[in-house]
PDB file of C-alpha atoms and ligand atoms in Angstrom:
ATOM      1  CA  UNK V   1     172.743 147.688 -15.929  1.00  0.00           C
ATOM      2  CA  UNK V   2     170.425 145.078 -18.098  1.00  0.00           C
ATOM      3  CA  UNK V   3     170.095 146.168 -21.601  1.00  0.00           C
ATOM      4  CA  UNK V   4     166.736 145.502 -22.926  1.00  0.00           C
ATOM      5  CA  UNK V   5     167.440 143.156 -26.304  1.00  0.00           C
ATOM      6  CA  UNK V   6     165.705 144.634 -29.493  1.00  0.00           C
ATOM      7  CA  UNK V   7     165.276 143.699 -32.610  1.00  0.00           C
ATOM      8  CA  UNK V   8     167.625 145.325 -35.180  1.00  0.00           C
ATOM      9  CA  UNK V   9     165.434 146.905 -38.377  1.00  0.00           C
ATOM     10  CA  UNK V  10     168.313 148.008 -40.444  1.00  0.00           C
ATOM     11  CA  UNK V  11     171.712 146.972 -40.653  1.00  0.00           C
ATOM     12  CA  UNK V  12     174.250 146.966 -43.293  1.00  0.00           C
ATOM     13  CA  UNK V  13     173.655 148.488 -46.643  1.00  0.00           C
ATOM     14  CA  UNK V  14     172.242 152.125 -46.368  1.00  0.00           C
ATOM     15  CA  UNK V  15     169.776 154.699 -48.776  1.00  0.00           C
ATOM     16  CA  UNK V  16     172.020 154.606 -51.480  1.00  0.00           C
ATOM     17  CA  UNK V  17     172.252 151.031 -51.891  1.00  0.00           C
ATOM     18  CA  UNK V  18     168.757 150.960 -51.868  1.00  0.00           C
ATOM     19  CA  UNK V  19     167.917 153.616 -54.131  1.00  0.00           C
ATOM     20  CA  UNK V  20     170.167 152.282 -56.806  1.00  0.00           C
ATOM     21  CA  UNK V  21     169.232 148.367 -56.547  1.00  0.00           C
ATOM     22  CA  UNK V  22     165.797 149.502 -57.040  1.00  0.00           C
ATOM     23  CA  UNK V  23     166.729 152.022 -60.032  1.00  0.00           C
ATOM     24  CA  UNK V  24     168.699 149.070 -61.549  1.00  0.00           C
ATOM     25  CA  UNK V  25     165.839 146.673 -61.004  1.00  0.00           C
ATOM     26  CA  UNK V  26     163.497 149.182 -62.690  1.00  0.00           C
ATOM     27  CA  UNK V  27     165.326 149.192 -65.800  1.00  0.00           C
ATOM     28  CA  UNK V  28     165.040 145.148 -65.783  1.00  0.00           C
ATOM     29  CA  UNK V  29     161.657 145.239 -65.149  1.00  0.00           C
ATOM     30  CA  UNK V  30     159.648 148.392 -65.387  1.00  0.00           C
ATOM     31  CA  UNK V  31     156.251 146.982 -65.418  1.00  0.00           C
ATOM     32  CA  UNK V  32     156.980 144.990 -62.239  1.00  0.00           C
ATOM     33  CA  UNK V  33     157.718 148.072 -60.379  1.00  0.00           C
ATOM     34  CA  UNK V  34     156.387 151.058 -61.705  1.00  0.00           C
ATOM     35  CA  UNK V  35     158.685 153.505 -60.389  1.00  0.00           C
ATOM     36  CA  UNK V  36     162.473 154.181 -60.451  1.00  0.00           C
ATOM     37  CA  UNK V  37     162.426 155.225 -56.990  1.00  0.00           C
ATOM     38  CA  UNK V  38     160.858 153.292 -53.640  1.00  0.00           C
ATOM     39  CA  UNK V  39     157.908 154.918 -51.968  1.00  0.00           C
ATOM     40  CA  UNK V  40     157.838 158.476 -50.304  1.00  0.00           C
ATOM     41  CA  UNK V  41     157.827 158.869 -46.801  1.00  0.00           C
ATOM     42  CA  UNK V  42     154.531 160.639 -47.287  1.00  0.00           C
ATOM     43  CA  UNK V  43     152.855 157.570 -49.238  1.00  0.00           C
ATOM     44  CA  UNK V  44     153.951 155.172 -46.294  1.00  0.00           C
ATOM     45  CA  UNK V  45     153.009 157.350 -43.541  1.00  0.00           C
ATOM     46  CA  UNK V  46     149.344 158.016 -44.928  1.00  0.00           C
ATOM     47  CA  UNK V  47     149.238 154.067 -45.852  1.00  0.00           C
ATOM     48  CA  UNK V  48     150.522 153.015 -42.433  1.00  0.00           C
ATOM     49  CA  UNK V  49     148.139 155.603 -40.464  1.00  0.00           C
ATOM     50  CA  UNK V  50     145.357 153.069 -41.363  1.00  0.00           C
ATOM     51  CA  UNK V  51     146.832 150.164 -39.160  1.00  0.00           C
ATOM     52  CA  UNK V  52     145.357 149.603 -35.593  1.00  0.00           C
ATOM     53  CA  UNK V  53     149.052 148.679 -34.212  1.00  0.00           C
ATOM     54  CA  UNK V  54     147.635 147.708 -30.764  1.00  0.00           C
ATOM     55  CA  UNK V  55     145.735 145.076 -32.653  1.00  0.00           C
ATOM     56  CA  UNK V  56     147.745 143.982 -35.433  1.00  0.00           C
ATOM     57  CA  UNK V  57     148.965 140.162 -34.905  1.00  0.00           C
ATOM     58  CA  UNK V  58     149.722 139.301 -38.636  1.00  0.00           C
ATOM     59  CA  UNK V  59     150.463 141.834 -41.332  1.00  0.00           C
ATOM     60  CA  UNK V  60     151.344 140.639 -44.915  1.00  0.00           C
ATOM     61  CA  UNK V  61     153.096 142.674 -47.209  1.00  0.00           C
ATOM     62  CA  UNK V  62     152.978 141.904 -50.913  1.00  0.00           C
ATOM     63  CA  UNK V  63     156.132 143.594 -53.253  1.00  0.00           C
ATOM     64  CA  UNK V  64     158.386 144.719 -50.449  1.00  0.00           C
ATOM     65  CA  UNK V  65     161.257 145.778 -53.191  1.00  0.00           C
ATOM     66  CA  UNK V  66     164.337 147.107 -50.980  1.00  0.00           C
ATOM     67  CA  UNK V  67     162.420 147.149 -47.601  1.00  0.00           C
ATOM     68  CA  UNK V  68     160.797 150.800 -47.908  1.00  0.00           C
ATOM     69  CA  UNK V  69     157.810 150.248 -46.080  1.00  0.00           C
ATOM     70  CA  UNK V  70     158.969 146.789 -44.239  1.00  0.00           C
ATOM     71  CA  UNK V  71     161.265 149.117 -42.360  1.00  0.00           C
ATOM     72  CA  UNK V  72     158.229 151.233 -41.334  1.00  0.00           C
ATOM     73  CA  UNK V  73     156.170 148.528 -40.606  1.00  0.00           C
ATOM     74  CA  UNK V  74     158.875 147.094 -37.792  1.00  0.00           C
ATOM     75  CA  UNK V  75     159.129 150.459 -36.302  1.00  0.00           C
ATOM     76  CA  UNK V  76     155.525 150.439 -35.554  1.00  0.00           C
ATOM     77  CA  UNK V  77     154.825 146.371 -35.068  1.00  0.00           C
ATOM     78  CA  UNK V  78     153.599 145.046 -31.568  1.00  0.00           C
ATOM     79  CA  UNK V  79     156.628 143.133 -30.203  1.00  0.00           C
ATOM     80  CA  UNK V  80     154.419 139.586 -30.250  1.00  0.00           C
ATOM     81  CA  UNK V  81     153.251 140.421 -34.070  1.00  0.00           C
ATOM     82  CA  UNK V  82     154.532 138.955 -37.407  1.00  0.00           C
ATOM     83  CA  UNK V  83     155.427 140.656 -40.393  1.00  0.00           C
ATOM     84  CA  UNK V  84     155.255 138.001 -43.445  1.00  0.00           C
ATOM     85  CA  UNK V  85     156.957 139.984 -46.749  1.00  0.00           C
ATOM     86  CA  UNK V  86     156.111 138.046 -50.050  1.00  0.00           C
ATOM     87  CA  UNK V  87     158.353 139.262 -52.860  1.00  0.00           C
ATOM     88  CA  UNK V  88     158.755 137.847 -56.596  1.00  0.00           C
ATOM     89  CA  UNK V  89     162.153 139.564 -56.981  1.00  0.00           C
ATOM     90  CA  UNK V  90     164.920 137.267 -56.034  1.00  0.00           C
ATOM     91  CA  UNK V  91     167.484 140.558 -56.064  1.00  0.00           C
ATOM     92  CA  UNK V  92     165.203 142.202 -53.724  1.00  0.00           C
ATOM     93  CA  UNK V  93     164.827 138.747 -51.275  1.00  0.00           C
ATOM     94  CA  UNK V  94     168.385 138.704 -51.261  1.00  0.00           C
ATOM     95  CA  UNK V  95     168.972 142.224 -50.412  1.00  0.00           C
ATOM     96  CA  UNK V  96     166.085 142.068 -47.374  1.00  0.00           C
ATOM     97  CA  UNK V  97     167.732 138.948 -46.070  1.00  0.00           C
ATOM     98  CA  UNK V  98     170.936 140.714 -45.831  1.00  0.00           C
ATOM     99  CA  UNK V  99     169.917 143.718 -44.660  1.00  0.00           C
ATOM    100  CA  UNK V 100     166.758 143.479 -42.314  1.00  0.00           C
ATOM    101  CA  UNK V 101     167.121 141.215 -38.777  1.00  0.00           C
ATOM    102  CA  UNK V 102     164.205 141.013 -36.760  1.00  0.00           C
ATOM    103  CA  UNK V 103     162.795 137.827 -35.678  1.00  0.00           C
ATOM    104  CA  UNK V 104     158.926 139.528 -36.396  1.00  0.00           C
ATOM    105  CA  UNK V 105     160.147 139.389 -39.571  1.00  0.00           C
ATOM    106  CA  UNK V 106     159.593 136.579 -42.158  1.00  0.00           C
ATOM    107  CA  UNK V 107     160.809 137.061 -45.812  1.00  0.00           C
ATOM    108  CA  UNK V 108     159.140 134.739 -48.504  1.00  0.00           C
ATOM    109  CA  UNK V 109     160.714 134.556 -51.971  1.00  0.00           C
ATOM    110  CA  UNK V 110     157.253 133.569 -53.957  1.00  0.00           C
ATOM    111  CA  UNK V 111     154.329 135.606 -55.292  1.00  0.00           C
ATOM    112  CA  UNK V 112     151.048 137.137 -53.363  1.00  0.00           C
ATOM    113  CA  UNK V 113     148.955 134.782 -54.864  1.00  0.00           C
ATOM    114  CA  UNK V 114     150.056 131.852 -52.644  1.00  0.00           C
ATOM    115  CA  UNK V 115     149.253 134.097 -49.416  1.00  0.00           C
ATOM    116  CA  UNK V 116     147.229 131.419 -47.903  1.00  0.00           C
ATOM    117  CA  UNK V 117     149.628 128.640 -48.561  1.00  0.00           C
ATOM    118  CA  UNK V 118     152.775 130.795 -46.879  1.00  0.00           C
ATOM    119  CA  UNK V 119     150.471 131.309 -43.767  1.00  0.00           C
ATOM    120  CA  UNK V 120     149.631 127.813 -43.478  1.00  0.00           C
ATOM    121  CA  UNK V 121     153.192 126.806 -43.647  1.00  0.00           C
ATOM    122  CA  UNK V 122     154.007 129.296 -40.917  1.00  0.00           C
ATOM    123  CA  UNK V 123     151.377 128.497 -38.736  1.00  0.00           C
ATOM    124  CA  UNK V 124     149.728 131.961 -38.622  1.00  0.00           C
ATOM    125  CA  UNK V 125     146.192 132.623 -37.867  1.00  0.00           C
ATOM    126  CA  UNK V 126     144.520 134.911 -41.023  1.00  0.00           C
ATOM    127  CA  UNK V 127     145.936 138.416 -41.541  1.00  0.00           C
ATOM    128  CA  UNK V 128     144.814 141.180 -39.816  1.00  0.00           C
ATOM    129  CA  UNK V 129     146.355 143.561 -42.808  1.00  0.00           C
ATOM    130  CA  UNK V 130     147.027 142.997 -46.298  1.00  0.00           C
ATOM    131  CA  UNK V 131     149.568 145.806 -47.384  1.00  0.00           C
ATOM    132  CA  UNK V 132     150.289 146.218 -51.369  1.00  0.00           C
ATOM    133  CA  UNK V 133     151.624 148.338 -53.764  1.00  0.00           C
ATOM    134  CA  UNK V 134     151.908 145.894 -56.363  1.00  0.00           C
ATOM    135  CA  UNK V 135     151.623 146.502 -60.509  1.00  0.00           C
ATOM    136  CA  UNK V 136     148.040 145.555 -60.594  1.00  0.00           C
ATOM    137  CA  UNK V 137     147.318 147.876 -63.679  1.00  0.00           C
ATOM    138  CA  UNK V 138     150.371 146.195 -65.768  1.00  0.00           C
ATOM    139  CA  UNK V 139     149.224 142.261 -64.972  1.00  0.00           C
ATOM    140  CA  UNK V 140     147.084 140.052 -66.460  1.00  0.00           C
ATOM    141  CA  UNK V 141     143.837 140.335 -65.521  1.00  0.00           C
ATOM    142  CA  UNK V 142     143.374 136.728 -64.234  1.00  0.00           C
ATOM    143  CA  UNK V 143     146.604 137.197 -62.213  1.00  0.00           C
ATOM    144  CA  UNK V 144     144.987 140.205 -60.380  1.00  0.00           C
ATOM    145  CA  UNK V 145     141.922 138.670 -59.960  1.00  0.00           C
ATOM    146  CA  UNK V 146     143.700 135.995 -57.979  1.00  0.00           C
ATOM    147  CA  UNK V 147     145.435 137.753 -55.761  1.00  0.00           C
ATOM    148  CA  UNK V 148     142.674 140.038 -54.518  1.00  0.00           C
ATOM    149  CA  UNK V 149     140.238 137.050 -54.298  1.00  0.00           C
ATOM    150  CA  UNK V 150     143.378 135.087 -52.307  1.00  0.00           C
ATOM    151  CA  UNK V 151     143.740 138.241 -50.149  1.00  0.00           C
ATOM    152  CA  UNK V 152     140.186 138.650 -49.046  1.00  0.00           C
ATOM    153  CA  UNK V 153     140.144 134.833 -48.044  1.00  0.00           C
ATOM    154  CA  UNK V 154     143.461 135.332 -45.807  1.00  0.00           C
ATOM    155  CA  UNK V 155     141.769 138.172 -44.231  1.00  0.00           C
ATOM    156  CA  UNK V 156     140.547 137.468 -40.606  1.00  0.00           C
ATOM    157  CA  UNK V 157     137.325 139.224 -39.927  1.00  0.00           C
ATOM    158  CA  UNK V 158     137.543 143.035 -39.281  1.00  0.00           C
ATOM    159  CA  UNK V 159     140.716 142.434 -41.595  1.00  0.00           C
ATOM    160  CA  UNK V 160     141.551 145.224 -44.371  1.00  0.00           C
ATOM    161  CA  UNK V 161     143.886 145.412 -47.614  1.00  0.00           C
ATOM    162  CA  UNK V 162     145.644 148.252 -47.811  1.00  0.00           C
ATOM    163  CA  UNK V 163     146.834 149.610 -51.419  1.00  0.00           C
ATOM    164  CA  UNK V 164     148.556 151.968 -53.251  1.00  0.00           C
ATOM    165  CA  UNK V 165     148.761 152.476 -57.177  1.00  0.00           C
ATOM    166  CA  UNK V 166     149.883 154.689 -59.624  1.00  0.00           C
ATOM    167  CA  UNK V 167     146.401 154.126 -61.883  1.00  0.00           C
ATOM    168  CA  UNK V 168     142.840 153.804 -61.057  1.00  0.00           C
ATOM    169  CA  UNK V 169     142.377 150.626 -63.272  1.00  0.00           C
ATOM    170  CA  UNK V 170     142.016 148.252 -60.243  1.00  0.00           C
ATOM    171  CA  UNK V 171     139.362 150.304 -58.245  1.00  0.00           C
ATOM    172  CA  UNK V 172     136.543 148.378 -60.136  1.00  0.00           C
ATOM    173  CA  UNK V 173     137.964 144.776 -59.120  1.00  0.00           C
ATOM    174  CA  UNK V 174     138.503 146.612 -55.631  1.00  0.00           C
ATOM    175  CA  UNK V 175     134.444 147.320 -55.358  1.00  0.00           C
ATOM    176  CA  UNK V 176     133.569 143.942 -56.708  1.00  0.00           C
ATOM    177  CA  UNK V 177     135.953 141.892 -54.577  1.00  0.00           C
ATOM    178  CA  UNK V 178     135.317 143.360 -51.009  1.00  0.00           C
ATOM    179  CA  UNK V 179     132.486 144.756 -49.191  1.00  0.00           C
ATOM    180  CA  UNK V 180     133.341 148.525 -48.542  1.00  0.00           C
ATOM    181  CA  UNK V 181     136.579 150.653 -50.149  1.00  0.00           C
ATOM    182  CA  UNK V 182     137.682 153.698 -49.296  1.00  0.00           C
ATOM    183  CA  UNK V 183     140.204 155.859 -51.814  1.00  0.00           C
ATOM    184  CA  UNK V 184     142.255 158.701 -51.037  1.00  0.00           C
ATOM    185  CA  UNK V 185     145.424 160.415 -52.584  1.00  0.00           C
ATOM    186  CA  UNK V 186     149.410 161.150 -52.197  1.00  0.00           C
ATOM    187  CA  UNK V 187     150.651 163.780 -54.374  1.00  0.00           C
ATOM    188  CA  UNK V 188     154.083 163.765 -52.825  1.00  0.00           C
ATOM    189  CA  UNK V 189     155.189 160.605 -54.437  1.00  0.00           C
ATOM    190  CA  UNK V 190     156.717 159.725 -57.708  1.00  0.00           C
ATOM    191  CA  UNK V 191     154.551 159.162 -59.065  1.00  0.00           C
ATOM    192  CA  UNK V 192     151.404 160.612 -57.424  1.00  0.00           C
ATOM    193  CA  UNK V 193     149.802 157.679 -55.814  1.00  0.00           C
ATOM    194  CA  UNK V 194     146.010 156.448 -55.105  1.00  0.00           C
ATOM    195  CA  UNK V 195     145.506 154.626 -52.296  1.00  0.00           C
ATOM    196  CA  UNK V 196     142.413 151.805 -51.303  1.00  0.00           C
ATOM    197  CA  UNK V 197     141.624 150.975 -47.717  1.00  0.00           C
ATOM    198  CA  UNK V 198     139.243 147.714 -48.804  1.00  0.00           C
ATOM    199  CA  UNK V 199     137.298 146.101 -46.086  1.00  0.00           C
ATOM    200  CA  UNK V 200     136.634 142.434 -45.947  1.00  0.00           C
TER     201      UNK V 200
HETATM  202  C1  SAM A 301     156.011 149.620 -56.871  1.00  0.00           C
HETATM  203  S1  SAM A 301     157.262 148.432 -56.257  1.00  0.00           S
HETATM  204  C2  SAM A 301     157.300 148.417 -54.601  1.00  0.00           C
HETATM  205  C3  SAM A 301     158.393 148.862 -53.873  1.00  0.00           C
HETATM  206  C4  SAM A 301     158.194 148.859 -52.426  1.00  0.00           C
HETATM  207  N1  SAM A 301     156.946 148.752 -51.291  1.00  0.00           N
HETATM  208  C5  SAM A 301     158.032 150.485 -52.138  1.00  0.00           C
HETATM  209  O1  SAM A 301     156.958 151.081 -51.690  1.00  0.00           O
HETATM  210  O2  SAM A 301     159.060 151.469 -52.366  1.00  0.00           O
HETATM  211  C6  SAM A 301     156.579 146.581 -56.857  1.00  0.00           C
HETATM  212  C7  SAM A 301     157.081 145.562 -56.162  1.00  0.00           C
HETATM  213  O3  SAM A 301     156.147 144.346 -56.389  1.00  0.00           O
HETATM  214  C8  SAM A 301     156.835 143.299 -56.335  1.00  0.00           C
HETATM  215  N2  SAM A 301     155.862 142.356 -57.241  1.00  0.00           N
HETATM  216  C9  SAM A 301     155.644 142.366 -58.049  1.00  0.00           C
HETATM  217  N3  SAM A 301     154.801 141.341 -58.656  1.00  0.00           N
HETATM  218  C10 SAM A 301     154.383 140.488 -57.394  1.00  0.00           C
HETATM  219  C11 SAM A 301     153.709 139.327 -56.924  1.00  0.00           C
HETATM  220  N4  SAM A 301     152.803 139.007 -57.977  1.00  0.00           N
HETATM  221  N5  SAM A 301     153.880 138.650 -55.924  1.00  0.00           N
HETATM  222  C12 SAM A 301     154.711 139.609 -54.761  1.00  0.00           C
HETATM  223  N6  SAM A 301     155.394 140.837 -55.374  1.00  0.00           N
HETATM  224  C13 SAM A 301     155.438 141.454 -56.675  1.00  0.00           C
HETATM  225  C14 SAM A 301     158.281 143.927 -57.410  1.00  0.00           C
HETATM  226  O4  SAM A 301     158.875 142.995 -57.627  1.00  0.00           O
HETATM  227  C15 SAM A 301     158.082 144.968 -56.789  1.00  0.00           C
HETATM  228  O5  SAM A 301     159.219 144.910 -55.711  1.00  0.00           O
END
């Protein structure tokens, strides 16, 4: 009987290893992470409900950390689609490269600001979705503005940027950058999170 080859979304290190690596990095870079544990399944589900999985062919995730959202994206992603994850923390990049095997996944060591250069280098068209849980409220304003503007430019028509945050500070920048912004809230997360769905 022919066995259908399927990408392996998770192999190797288990959940305990993910939590431990995330917590250690929180103590090293608290402002870059914002929480001592990764996003809850409730937050991940609420964020990903907004994705049209039948249509999406290019998704970019900023700050995947230990891959909590990444794994759930891969579980839902169309077989012909590509997921690009961009992460500044080398420990996390290394962990993702060691623990996630999926031909649809491209792990990039770098900053979200360079999204367009990364898409060009991979020969990909504009993104359908950009997903971000970056610490926008603690980064310098110029950096936040550059990332938001670059994300808007990298989205194709009908594209959306889906964001979760632990502070409302970014909301005015979002409303200045995007045509339409909807907001939402997920209480079952540490800490409770605001969500913003930003349309190009
Ligand atoms: C709140 S954690 C989110 C982790 C994971 N997405 C989750 O939901 O559990 C923020 C992540 O963004 C990363 N990060 C911070 N600034 C970044 C930037 N400019 N570009 C890409 N990643 C960044 C941090 O290293 C960290 O992994």
